XYZ file of C-alpha atoms in Angstrom:
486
model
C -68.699 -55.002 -44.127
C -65.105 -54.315 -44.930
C -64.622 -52.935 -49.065
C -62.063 -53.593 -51.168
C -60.299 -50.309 -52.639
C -61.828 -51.865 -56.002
C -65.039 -52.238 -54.553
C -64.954 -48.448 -53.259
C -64.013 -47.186 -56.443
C -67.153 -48.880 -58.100
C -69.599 -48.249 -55.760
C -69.048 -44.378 -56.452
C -69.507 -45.561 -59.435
C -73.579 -45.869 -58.908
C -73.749 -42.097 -57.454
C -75.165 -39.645 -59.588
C -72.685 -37.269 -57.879
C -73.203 -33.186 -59.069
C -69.667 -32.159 -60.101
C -68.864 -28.881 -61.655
C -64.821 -28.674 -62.993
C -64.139 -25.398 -65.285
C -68.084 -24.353 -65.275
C -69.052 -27.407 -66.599
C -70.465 -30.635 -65.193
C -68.149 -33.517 -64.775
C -70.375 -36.593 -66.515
C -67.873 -38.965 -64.967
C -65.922 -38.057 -62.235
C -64.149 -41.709 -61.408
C -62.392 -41.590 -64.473
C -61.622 -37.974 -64.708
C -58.054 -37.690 -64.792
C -58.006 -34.742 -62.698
C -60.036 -36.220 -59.707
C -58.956 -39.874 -59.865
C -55.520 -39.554 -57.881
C -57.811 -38.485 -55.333
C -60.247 -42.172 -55.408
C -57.010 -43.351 -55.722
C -56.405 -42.287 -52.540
C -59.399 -42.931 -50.377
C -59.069 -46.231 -52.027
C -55.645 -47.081 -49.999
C -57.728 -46.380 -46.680
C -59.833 -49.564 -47.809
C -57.086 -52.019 -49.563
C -54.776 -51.837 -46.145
C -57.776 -52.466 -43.859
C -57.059 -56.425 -46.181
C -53.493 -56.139 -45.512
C -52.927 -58.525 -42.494
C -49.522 -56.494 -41.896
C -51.811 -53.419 -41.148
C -55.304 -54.946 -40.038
C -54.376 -53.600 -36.309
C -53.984 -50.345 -37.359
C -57.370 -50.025 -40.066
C -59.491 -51.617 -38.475
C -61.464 -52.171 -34.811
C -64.723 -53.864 -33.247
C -67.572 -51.476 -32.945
C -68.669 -51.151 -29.828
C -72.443 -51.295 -31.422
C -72.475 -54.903 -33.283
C -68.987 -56.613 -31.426
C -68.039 -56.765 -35.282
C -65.042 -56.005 -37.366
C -65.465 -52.158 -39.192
C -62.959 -49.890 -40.942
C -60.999 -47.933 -38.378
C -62.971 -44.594 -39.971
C -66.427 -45.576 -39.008
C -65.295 -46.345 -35.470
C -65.983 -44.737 -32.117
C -62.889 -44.613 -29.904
C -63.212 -46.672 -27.103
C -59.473 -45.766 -25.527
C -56.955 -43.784 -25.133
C -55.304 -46.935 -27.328
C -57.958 -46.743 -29.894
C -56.864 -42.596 -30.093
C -53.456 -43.512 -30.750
C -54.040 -46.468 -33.190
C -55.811 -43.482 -35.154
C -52.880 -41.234 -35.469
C -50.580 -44.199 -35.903
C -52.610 -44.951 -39.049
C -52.914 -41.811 -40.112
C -49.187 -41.661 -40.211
C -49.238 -44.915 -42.127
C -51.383 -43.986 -44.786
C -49.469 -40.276 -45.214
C -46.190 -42.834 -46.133
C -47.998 -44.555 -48.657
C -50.043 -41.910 -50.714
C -47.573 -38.715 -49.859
C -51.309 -36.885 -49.869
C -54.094 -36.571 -48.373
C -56.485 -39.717 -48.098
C -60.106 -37.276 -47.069
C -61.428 -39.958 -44.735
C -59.753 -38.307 -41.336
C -62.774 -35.518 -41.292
C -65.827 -38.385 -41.291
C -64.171 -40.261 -38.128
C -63.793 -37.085 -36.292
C -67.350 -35.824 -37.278
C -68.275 -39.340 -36.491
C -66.886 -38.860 -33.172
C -67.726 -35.024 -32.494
C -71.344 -35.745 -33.028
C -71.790 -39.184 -30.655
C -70.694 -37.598 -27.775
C -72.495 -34.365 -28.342
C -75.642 -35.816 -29.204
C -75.888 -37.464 -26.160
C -75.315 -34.934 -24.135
C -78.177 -32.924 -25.786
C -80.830 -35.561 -24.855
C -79.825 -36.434 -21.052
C -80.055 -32.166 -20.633
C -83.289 -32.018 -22.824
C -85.185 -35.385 -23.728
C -84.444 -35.576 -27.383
C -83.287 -38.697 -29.062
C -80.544 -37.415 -31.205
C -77.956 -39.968 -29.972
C -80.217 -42.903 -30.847
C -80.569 -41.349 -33.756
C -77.251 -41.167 -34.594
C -76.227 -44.700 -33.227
C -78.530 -46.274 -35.829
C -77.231 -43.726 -38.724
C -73.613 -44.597 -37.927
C -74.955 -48.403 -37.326
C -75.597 -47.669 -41.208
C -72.068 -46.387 -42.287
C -70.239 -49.309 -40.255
C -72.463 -51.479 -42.270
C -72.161 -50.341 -45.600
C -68.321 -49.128 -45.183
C -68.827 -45.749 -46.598
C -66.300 -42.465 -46.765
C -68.148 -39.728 -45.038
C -67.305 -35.984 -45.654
C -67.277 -34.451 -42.220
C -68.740 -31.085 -43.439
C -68.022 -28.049 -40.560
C -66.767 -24.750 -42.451
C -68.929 -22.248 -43.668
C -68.501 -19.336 -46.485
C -68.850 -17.106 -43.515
C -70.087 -13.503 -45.822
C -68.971 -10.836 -43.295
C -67.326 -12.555 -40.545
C -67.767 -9.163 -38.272
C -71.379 -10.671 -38.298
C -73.078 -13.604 -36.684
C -75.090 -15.702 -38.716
C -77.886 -14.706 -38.168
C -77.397 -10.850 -39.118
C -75.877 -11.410 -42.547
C -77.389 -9.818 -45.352
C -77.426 -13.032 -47.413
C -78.803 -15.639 -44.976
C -77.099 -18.646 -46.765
C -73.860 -17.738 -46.071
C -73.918 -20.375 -42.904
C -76.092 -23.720 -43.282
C -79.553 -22.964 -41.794
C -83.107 -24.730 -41.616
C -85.314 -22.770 -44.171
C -88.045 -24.919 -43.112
C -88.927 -27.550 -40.671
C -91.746 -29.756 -41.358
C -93.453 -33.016 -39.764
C -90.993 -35.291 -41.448
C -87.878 -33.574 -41.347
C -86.418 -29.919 -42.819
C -85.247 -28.033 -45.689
C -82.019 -26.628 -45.516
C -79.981 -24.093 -47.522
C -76.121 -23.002 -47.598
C -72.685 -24.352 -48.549
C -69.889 -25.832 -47.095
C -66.588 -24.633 -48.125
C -63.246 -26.208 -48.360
C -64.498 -29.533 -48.331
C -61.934 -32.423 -48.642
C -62.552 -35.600 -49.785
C -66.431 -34.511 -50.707
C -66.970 -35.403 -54.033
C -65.437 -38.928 -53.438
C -67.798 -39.790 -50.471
C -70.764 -41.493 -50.025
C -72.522 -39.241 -47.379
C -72.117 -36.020 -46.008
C -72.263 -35.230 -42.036
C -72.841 -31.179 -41.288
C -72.122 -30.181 -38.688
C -72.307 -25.933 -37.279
C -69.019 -23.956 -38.007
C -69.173 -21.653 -34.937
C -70.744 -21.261 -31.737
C -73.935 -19.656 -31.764
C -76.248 -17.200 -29.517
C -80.361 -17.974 -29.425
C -80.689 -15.679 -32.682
C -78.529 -18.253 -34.541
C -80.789 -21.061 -33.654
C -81.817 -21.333 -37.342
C -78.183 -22.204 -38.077
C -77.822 -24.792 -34.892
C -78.188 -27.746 -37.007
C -76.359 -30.972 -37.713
C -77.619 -33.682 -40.300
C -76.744 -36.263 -42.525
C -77.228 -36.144 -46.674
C -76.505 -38.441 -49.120
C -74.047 -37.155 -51.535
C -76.155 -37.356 -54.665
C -79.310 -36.619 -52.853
C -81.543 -33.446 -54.672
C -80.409 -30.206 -54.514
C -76.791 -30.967 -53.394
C -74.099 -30.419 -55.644
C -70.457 -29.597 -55.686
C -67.815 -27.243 -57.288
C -64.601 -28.522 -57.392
C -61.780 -26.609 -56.010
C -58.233 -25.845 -58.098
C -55.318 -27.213 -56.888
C -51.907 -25.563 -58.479
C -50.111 -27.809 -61.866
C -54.085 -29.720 -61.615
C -54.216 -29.576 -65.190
C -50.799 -31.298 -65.772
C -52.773 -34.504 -65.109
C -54.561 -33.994 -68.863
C -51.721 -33.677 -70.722
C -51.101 -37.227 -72.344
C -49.529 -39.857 -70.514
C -48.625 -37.262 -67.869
C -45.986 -39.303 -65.591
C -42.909 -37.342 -64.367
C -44.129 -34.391 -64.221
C -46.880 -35.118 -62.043
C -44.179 -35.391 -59.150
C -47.055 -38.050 -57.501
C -48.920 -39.854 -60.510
C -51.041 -42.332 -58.350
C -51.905 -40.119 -55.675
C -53.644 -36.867 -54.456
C -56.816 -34.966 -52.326
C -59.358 -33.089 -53.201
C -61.469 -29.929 -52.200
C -64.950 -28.778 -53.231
C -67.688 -25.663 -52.414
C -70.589 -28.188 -51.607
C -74.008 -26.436 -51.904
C -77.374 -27.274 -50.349
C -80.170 -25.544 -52.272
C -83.507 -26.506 -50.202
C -82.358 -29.663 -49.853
C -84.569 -32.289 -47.762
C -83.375 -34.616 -44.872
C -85.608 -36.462 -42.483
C -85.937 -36.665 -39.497
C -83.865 -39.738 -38.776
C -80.794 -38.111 -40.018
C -80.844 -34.603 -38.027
C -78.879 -35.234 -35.293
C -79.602 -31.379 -33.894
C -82.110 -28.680 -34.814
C -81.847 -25.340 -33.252
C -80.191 -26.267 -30.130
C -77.529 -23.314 -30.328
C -76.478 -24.030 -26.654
C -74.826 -27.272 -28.031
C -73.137 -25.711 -31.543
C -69.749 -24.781 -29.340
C -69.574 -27.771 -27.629
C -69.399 -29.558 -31.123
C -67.250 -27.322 -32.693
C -64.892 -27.714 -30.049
C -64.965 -31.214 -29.626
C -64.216 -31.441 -33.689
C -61.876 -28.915 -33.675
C -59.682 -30.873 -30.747
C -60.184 -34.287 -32.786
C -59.224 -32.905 -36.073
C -56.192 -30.967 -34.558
C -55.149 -34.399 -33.232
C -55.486 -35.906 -37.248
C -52.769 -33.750 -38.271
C -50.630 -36.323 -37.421
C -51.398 -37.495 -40.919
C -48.761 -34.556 -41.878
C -45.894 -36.435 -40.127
C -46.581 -39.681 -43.071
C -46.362 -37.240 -45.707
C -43.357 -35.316 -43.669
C -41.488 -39.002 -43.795
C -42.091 -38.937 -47.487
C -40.751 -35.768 -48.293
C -37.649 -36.091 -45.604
C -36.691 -38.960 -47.666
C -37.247 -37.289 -51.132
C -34.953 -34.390 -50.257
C -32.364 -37.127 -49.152
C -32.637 -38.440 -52.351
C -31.830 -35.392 -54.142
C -28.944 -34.946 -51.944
C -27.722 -38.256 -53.491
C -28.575 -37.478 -56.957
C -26.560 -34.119 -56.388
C -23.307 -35.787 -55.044
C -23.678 -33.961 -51.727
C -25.264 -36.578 -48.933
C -22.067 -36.377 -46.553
C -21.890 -32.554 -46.549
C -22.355 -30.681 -43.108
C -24.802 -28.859 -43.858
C -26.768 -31.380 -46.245
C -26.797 -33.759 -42.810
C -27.829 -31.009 -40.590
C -31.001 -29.575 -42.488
C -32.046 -33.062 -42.787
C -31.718 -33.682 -39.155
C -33.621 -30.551 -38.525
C -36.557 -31.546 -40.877
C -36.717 -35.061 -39.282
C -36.915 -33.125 -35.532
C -39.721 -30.576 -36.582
C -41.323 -33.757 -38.000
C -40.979 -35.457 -35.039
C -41.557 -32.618 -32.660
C -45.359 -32.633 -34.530
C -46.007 -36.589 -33.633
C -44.999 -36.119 -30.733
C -47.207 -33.478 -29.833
C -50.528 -35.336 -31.390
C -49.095 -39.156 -29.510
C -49.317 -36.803 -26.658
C -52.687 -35.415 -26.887
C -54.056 -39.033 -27.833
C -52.278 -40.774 -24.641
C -53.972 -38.298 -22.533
C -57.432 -38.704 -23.936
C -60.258 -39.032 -21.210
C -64.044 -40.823 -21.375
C -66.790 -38.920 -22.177
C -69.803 -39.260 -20.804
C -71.273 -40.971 -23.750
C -68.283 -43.397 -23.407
C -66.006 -42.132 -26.370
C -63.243 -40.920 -26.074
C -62.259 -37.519 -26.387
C -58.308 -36.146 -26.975
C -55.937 -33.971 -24.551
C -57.810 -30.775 -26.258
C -54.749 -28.261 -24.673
C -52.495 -30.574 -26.622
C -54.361 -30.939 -29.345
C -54.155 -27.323 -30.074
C -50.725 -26.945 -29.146
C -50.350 -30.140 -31.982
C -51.914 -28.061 -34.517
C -50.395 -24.934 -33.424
C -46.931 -26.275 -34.479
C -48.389 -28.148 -37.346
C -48.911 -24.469 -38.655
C -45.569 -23.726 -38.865
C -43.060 -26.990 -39.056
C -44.516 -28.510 -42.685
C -43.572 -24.698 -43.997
C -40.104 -24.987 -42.432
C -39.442 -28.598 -43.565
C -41.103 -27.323 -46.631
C -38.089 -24.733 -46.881
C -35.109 -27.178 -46.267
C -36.198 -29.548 -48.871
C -36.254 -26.931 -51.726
C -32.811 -26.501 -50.265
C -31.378 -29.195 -50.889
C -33.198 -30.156 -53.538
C -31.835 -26.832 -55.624
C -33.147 -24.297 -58.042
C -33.146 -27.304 -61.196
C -36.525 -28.416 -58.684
C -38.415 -25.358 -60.651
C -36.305 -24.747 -63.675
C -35.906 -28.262 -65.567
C -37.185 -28.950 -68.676
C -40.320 -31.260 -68.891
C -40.707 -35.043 -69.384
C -41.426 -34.594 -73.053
C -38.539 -32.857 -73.267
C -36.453 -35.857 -71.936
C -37.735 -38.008 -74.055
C -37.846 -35.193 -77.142
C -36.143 -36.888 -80.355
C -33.892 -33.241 -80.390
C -34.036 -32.498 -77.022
C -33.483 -35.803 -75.088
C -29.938 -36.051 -75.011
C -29.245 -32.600 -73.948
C -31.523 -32.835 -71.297
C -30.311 -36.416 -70.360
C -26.142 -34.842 -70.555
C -27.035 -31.445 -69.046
C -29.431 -32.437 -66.193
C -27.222 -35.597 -65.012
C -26.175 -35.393 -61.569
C -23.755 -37.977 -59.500
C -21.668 -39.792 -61.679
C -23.739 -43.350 -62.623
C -27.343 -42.065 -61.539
C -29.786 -41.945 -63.892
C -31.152 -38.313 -64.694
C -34.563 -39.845 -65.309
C -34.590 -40.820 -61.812
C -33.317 -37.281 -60.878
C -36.265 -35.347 -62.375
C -38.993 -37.912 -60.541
C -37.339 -37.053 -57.275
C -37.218 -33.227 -57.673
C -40.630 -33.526 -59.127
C -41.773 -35.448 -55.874
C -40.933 -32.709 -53.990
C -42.252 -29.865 -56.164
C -45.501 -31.964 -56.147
C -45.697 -31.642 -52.029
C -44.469 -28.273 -51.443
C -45.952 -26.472 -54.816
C -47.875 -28.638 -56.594
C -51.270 -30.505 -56.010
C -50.007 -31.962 -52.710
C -49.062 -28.831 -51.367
C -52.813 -28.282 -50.778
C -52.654 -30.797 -47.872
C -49.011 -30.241 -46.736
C -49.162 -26.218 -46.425
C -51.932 -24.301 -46.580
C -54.060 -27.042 -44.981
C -51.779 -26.873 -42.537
C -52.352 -23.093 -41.588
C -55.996 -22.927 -42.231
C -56.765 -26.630 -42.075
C -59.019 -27.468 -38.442
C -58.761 -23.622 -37.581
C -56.506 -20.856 -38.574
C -53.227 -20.242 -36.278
C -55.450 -17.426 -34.423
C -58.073 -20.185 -33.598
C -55.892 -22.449 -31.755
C -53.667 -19.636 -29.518
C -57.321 -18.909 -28.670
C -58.241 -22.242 -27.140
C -54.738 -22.935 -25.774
C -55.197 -19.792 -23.586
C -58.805 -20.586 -22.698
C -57.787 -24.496 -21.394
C -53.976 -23.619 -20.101
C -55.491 -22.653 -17.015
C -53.252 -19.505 -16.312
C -54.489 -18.691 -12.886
C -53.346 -22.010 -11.583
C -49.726 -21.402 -12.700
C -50.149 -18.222 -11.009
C -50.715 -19.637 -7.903
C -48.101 -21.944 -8.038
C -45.711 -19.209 -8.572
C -47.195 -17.642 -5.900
C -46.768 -20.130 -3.673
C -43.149 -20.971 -4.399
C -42.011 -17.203 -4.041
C -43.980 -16.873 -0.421
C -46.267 -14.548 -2.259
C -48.677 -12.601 0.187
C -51.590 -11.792 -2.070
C -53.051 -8.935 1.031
C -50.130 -6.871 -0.029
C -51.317 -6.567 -3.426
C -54.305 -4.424 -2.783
């Protein structure tokens, strides 16, 4: 029930996974220098749920089978089980300074259990069963699902159902007696290409013309008529130059992205979990939204990792005891901070759904992600500070270890007296790697755009702050008389 990171890594392996890298298909994307960091990855998420040091943390009981699952496949149960989430997530941001693409599954996992059930008590479906017997499946078998939500979009002044090209949101082309065809793409998807199912889920929600795009199912991710394009990341290709180390910044680890496209692709019945039931498409989006806001605790693990890389450099540079060194540092580790706290907070003050899960703060969730928008490109800044322009301008590893150009590179790019310049260059390349390189994909932008844009969560933070109530009180306290008002 529980796989090894080995056993992960080969049972992608027996996929016949549709990558496209460069306009050309990827004939083996395990070993594909370019993509493996990213296994590599996903892989931790499996090798610590073995580690007795972290087995409280990766994994739980299902509440299905009483029996021992991967923390990913699992339905929270309490507001403990929400926290035990973020604390992991946190965990495994120290250890792969990257993103580890599982975090999207468990909250689609989640979204969809508590959604689905509501659906059938309000209209007599069995979507929930349904679901409880597909995710029976996944706990089982111990797979990475790709929680699969945003859309292209087209024209985004238009709802789905009035764009001129129809598959710009997923949408049942056709339903039939044993199941439905479906067409679209899913964009920005992380983790895709090194999962073993997908789980789509509607982007936005929907009015009764949209019903057509109402739809959440489950697809294998080599199943016919699915296949993927994989996304750039910036310095990607440094990982194909030969034996690529320094320079890499992070040679073991990274994520992933890909444009995954559904063209009339098939999936029974047993794995649509809703079909047409636009009432229901907000309630899921929400629900996903506020669980994935909470995961962005992940960014405090890769925060830790790059706190400690700029206090490196500091070191390397002869500077750890200045003022201003010390106080940038301290400002990074309180903007790091400032985000756990926030997404501890939202998880402590979780509340039971009716289906029994448990379902975040979703006020603080937003206001978690709402910071986590703006403190990774702050902490971000500092660290390039300290680290210093040589972050950007040094010579490569070839050069280091250049016949000619080795020992100017070793004299002229030493720092502190009796530190090795080798060990210099990994450290500023660390840091280049999460704030410009491939992990920047994760730390920044993700950040911003990543579960929402900024816009999306001021919007939900003023719909669930409750405004009027804080009104009142202010009314109360200043002997307000509301009759004089009108």
């Amino acid at each position: 029930m529980l796989m090894t990171g080995k056993e992960y890594i080969e049972s992608l392996r027996k996929l016949d996974i549709k990558v496209y890298m460069f306009g050309e298909r990827v004939e083996n994307p395990v070993d594909n220098p370019i993509i493996r960091p990213s296994i590599n990855s996903v892989a931790m998420t499996y090798d610590l749920a073995h580690d007795p040091e972290y087995e409280d943390l990766m994994t739980a009981t299902s509440h299905l089978t009483g029996e021992k699952i991967n923390r990913f496949c699992h339905i929270h149960q309490s507001r403990e089980d929400l926290v035990k989430k973020i604390k992991m997530q946190r965990l495994l941001g120290q250890k792969t300074a990257s993103c580890f693409q599982r975090c999207v599954g468990m909250d689609a996992f989640n979204s969809i259990y508590s959604t689905t059930y509501e659906i059938d008590r309000e209209n007599g479906t069995n979507y929930h069963e349904r679901f409880k017997k597909y995710l029976l499946e996944c706990q089982k078998n111990d797979w990475t699902v790709d929680g699969a939500m945003t859309d292209p979009k087209g024209d985004r002044g238009l709802a789905p159902s009035k764009q001129k090209d129809p598959d710009m949101y997923v949408h049942i082309k056709e339903v039939r007696e044993d199941g439905i065809i479906v067409r679209g793409a899913k964009a920005h998807q992380t983790g895709s290409i090194n999962s073993h199912e997908h789980l789509i889920m509607p982007t936005i929600a929907m009015g009764e013309d949209d019903k057509d795009y109402a739809v959440s199912f489950a697809i294998q991710t080599d199943a016919k008529g699915v296949f993927m394009i994989y996304g750039r990341q910036s310095c990607d290709t440094r990982k194909l130059e030969e034996a690529a180390d320094i320079d890499l910044g992070n040679n073991t680890y990274g994520g992933q992205e890909a444009l995954v496209i559904f063209d009339d692709v098939f999936v029974p019945n047993e794995r649509i979990f809703m079909c047409g039931e636009w009432k229901y498409a907000g309630m899921l989006v929400e629900r996903f939204a506020g669980y994935h806001r909470q995961s962005y605790a992940c960014k405090t693990g890769v925060g830790d990792v790059l706190i400690g890389a700029a206090a490196l450099a500091a070191d390397y540079n002869g500077v750890p005891k200045a003022s201003h060194i010390k106080d940038k540092i301290i400002e990074m580790q309180h903007l790091n901070e400032t985000m756990w706290a926030c997404s501890l907070a939202c998880s402590a003050e979780g509340s039971k759904t009716d289906s029994g899960a448990y379902l975040i703060d979703l006020l603080l969730a937003n206001v978690c992600k709402q910071n986590v928008t703006r403190f990774p490109y702050e902490i971000a800044r500092l660290a390039e500070d300290i680290a210093g322009g040589l972050m950007v301008t040094m010579p490569s590893e070839k050069d280091l270890k250049g016949e000619f150009t080795g020992p100017w590179v070793e004299k002229f790019l030493n720092g502190k007296v009796g530190t090795s310049t080798e060990n210099r260059m990994r450290v500023l390349r660390l840091i280049e790697n999460i704030t410009l390189g491939t992990a920047a994909v994760g730390y920044r932008t993700e950040s911003m755009h990543g579960a929402g844009s900024p816009q999306a969560q001021r919007i939900m933070i003023a719909r669930q702050g409750n405004l009027e109530a804080k009104k009142e009180m202010a009314r109360r306290i200043a002997h307000v008389d509301v009759s004089k008002d009108k």
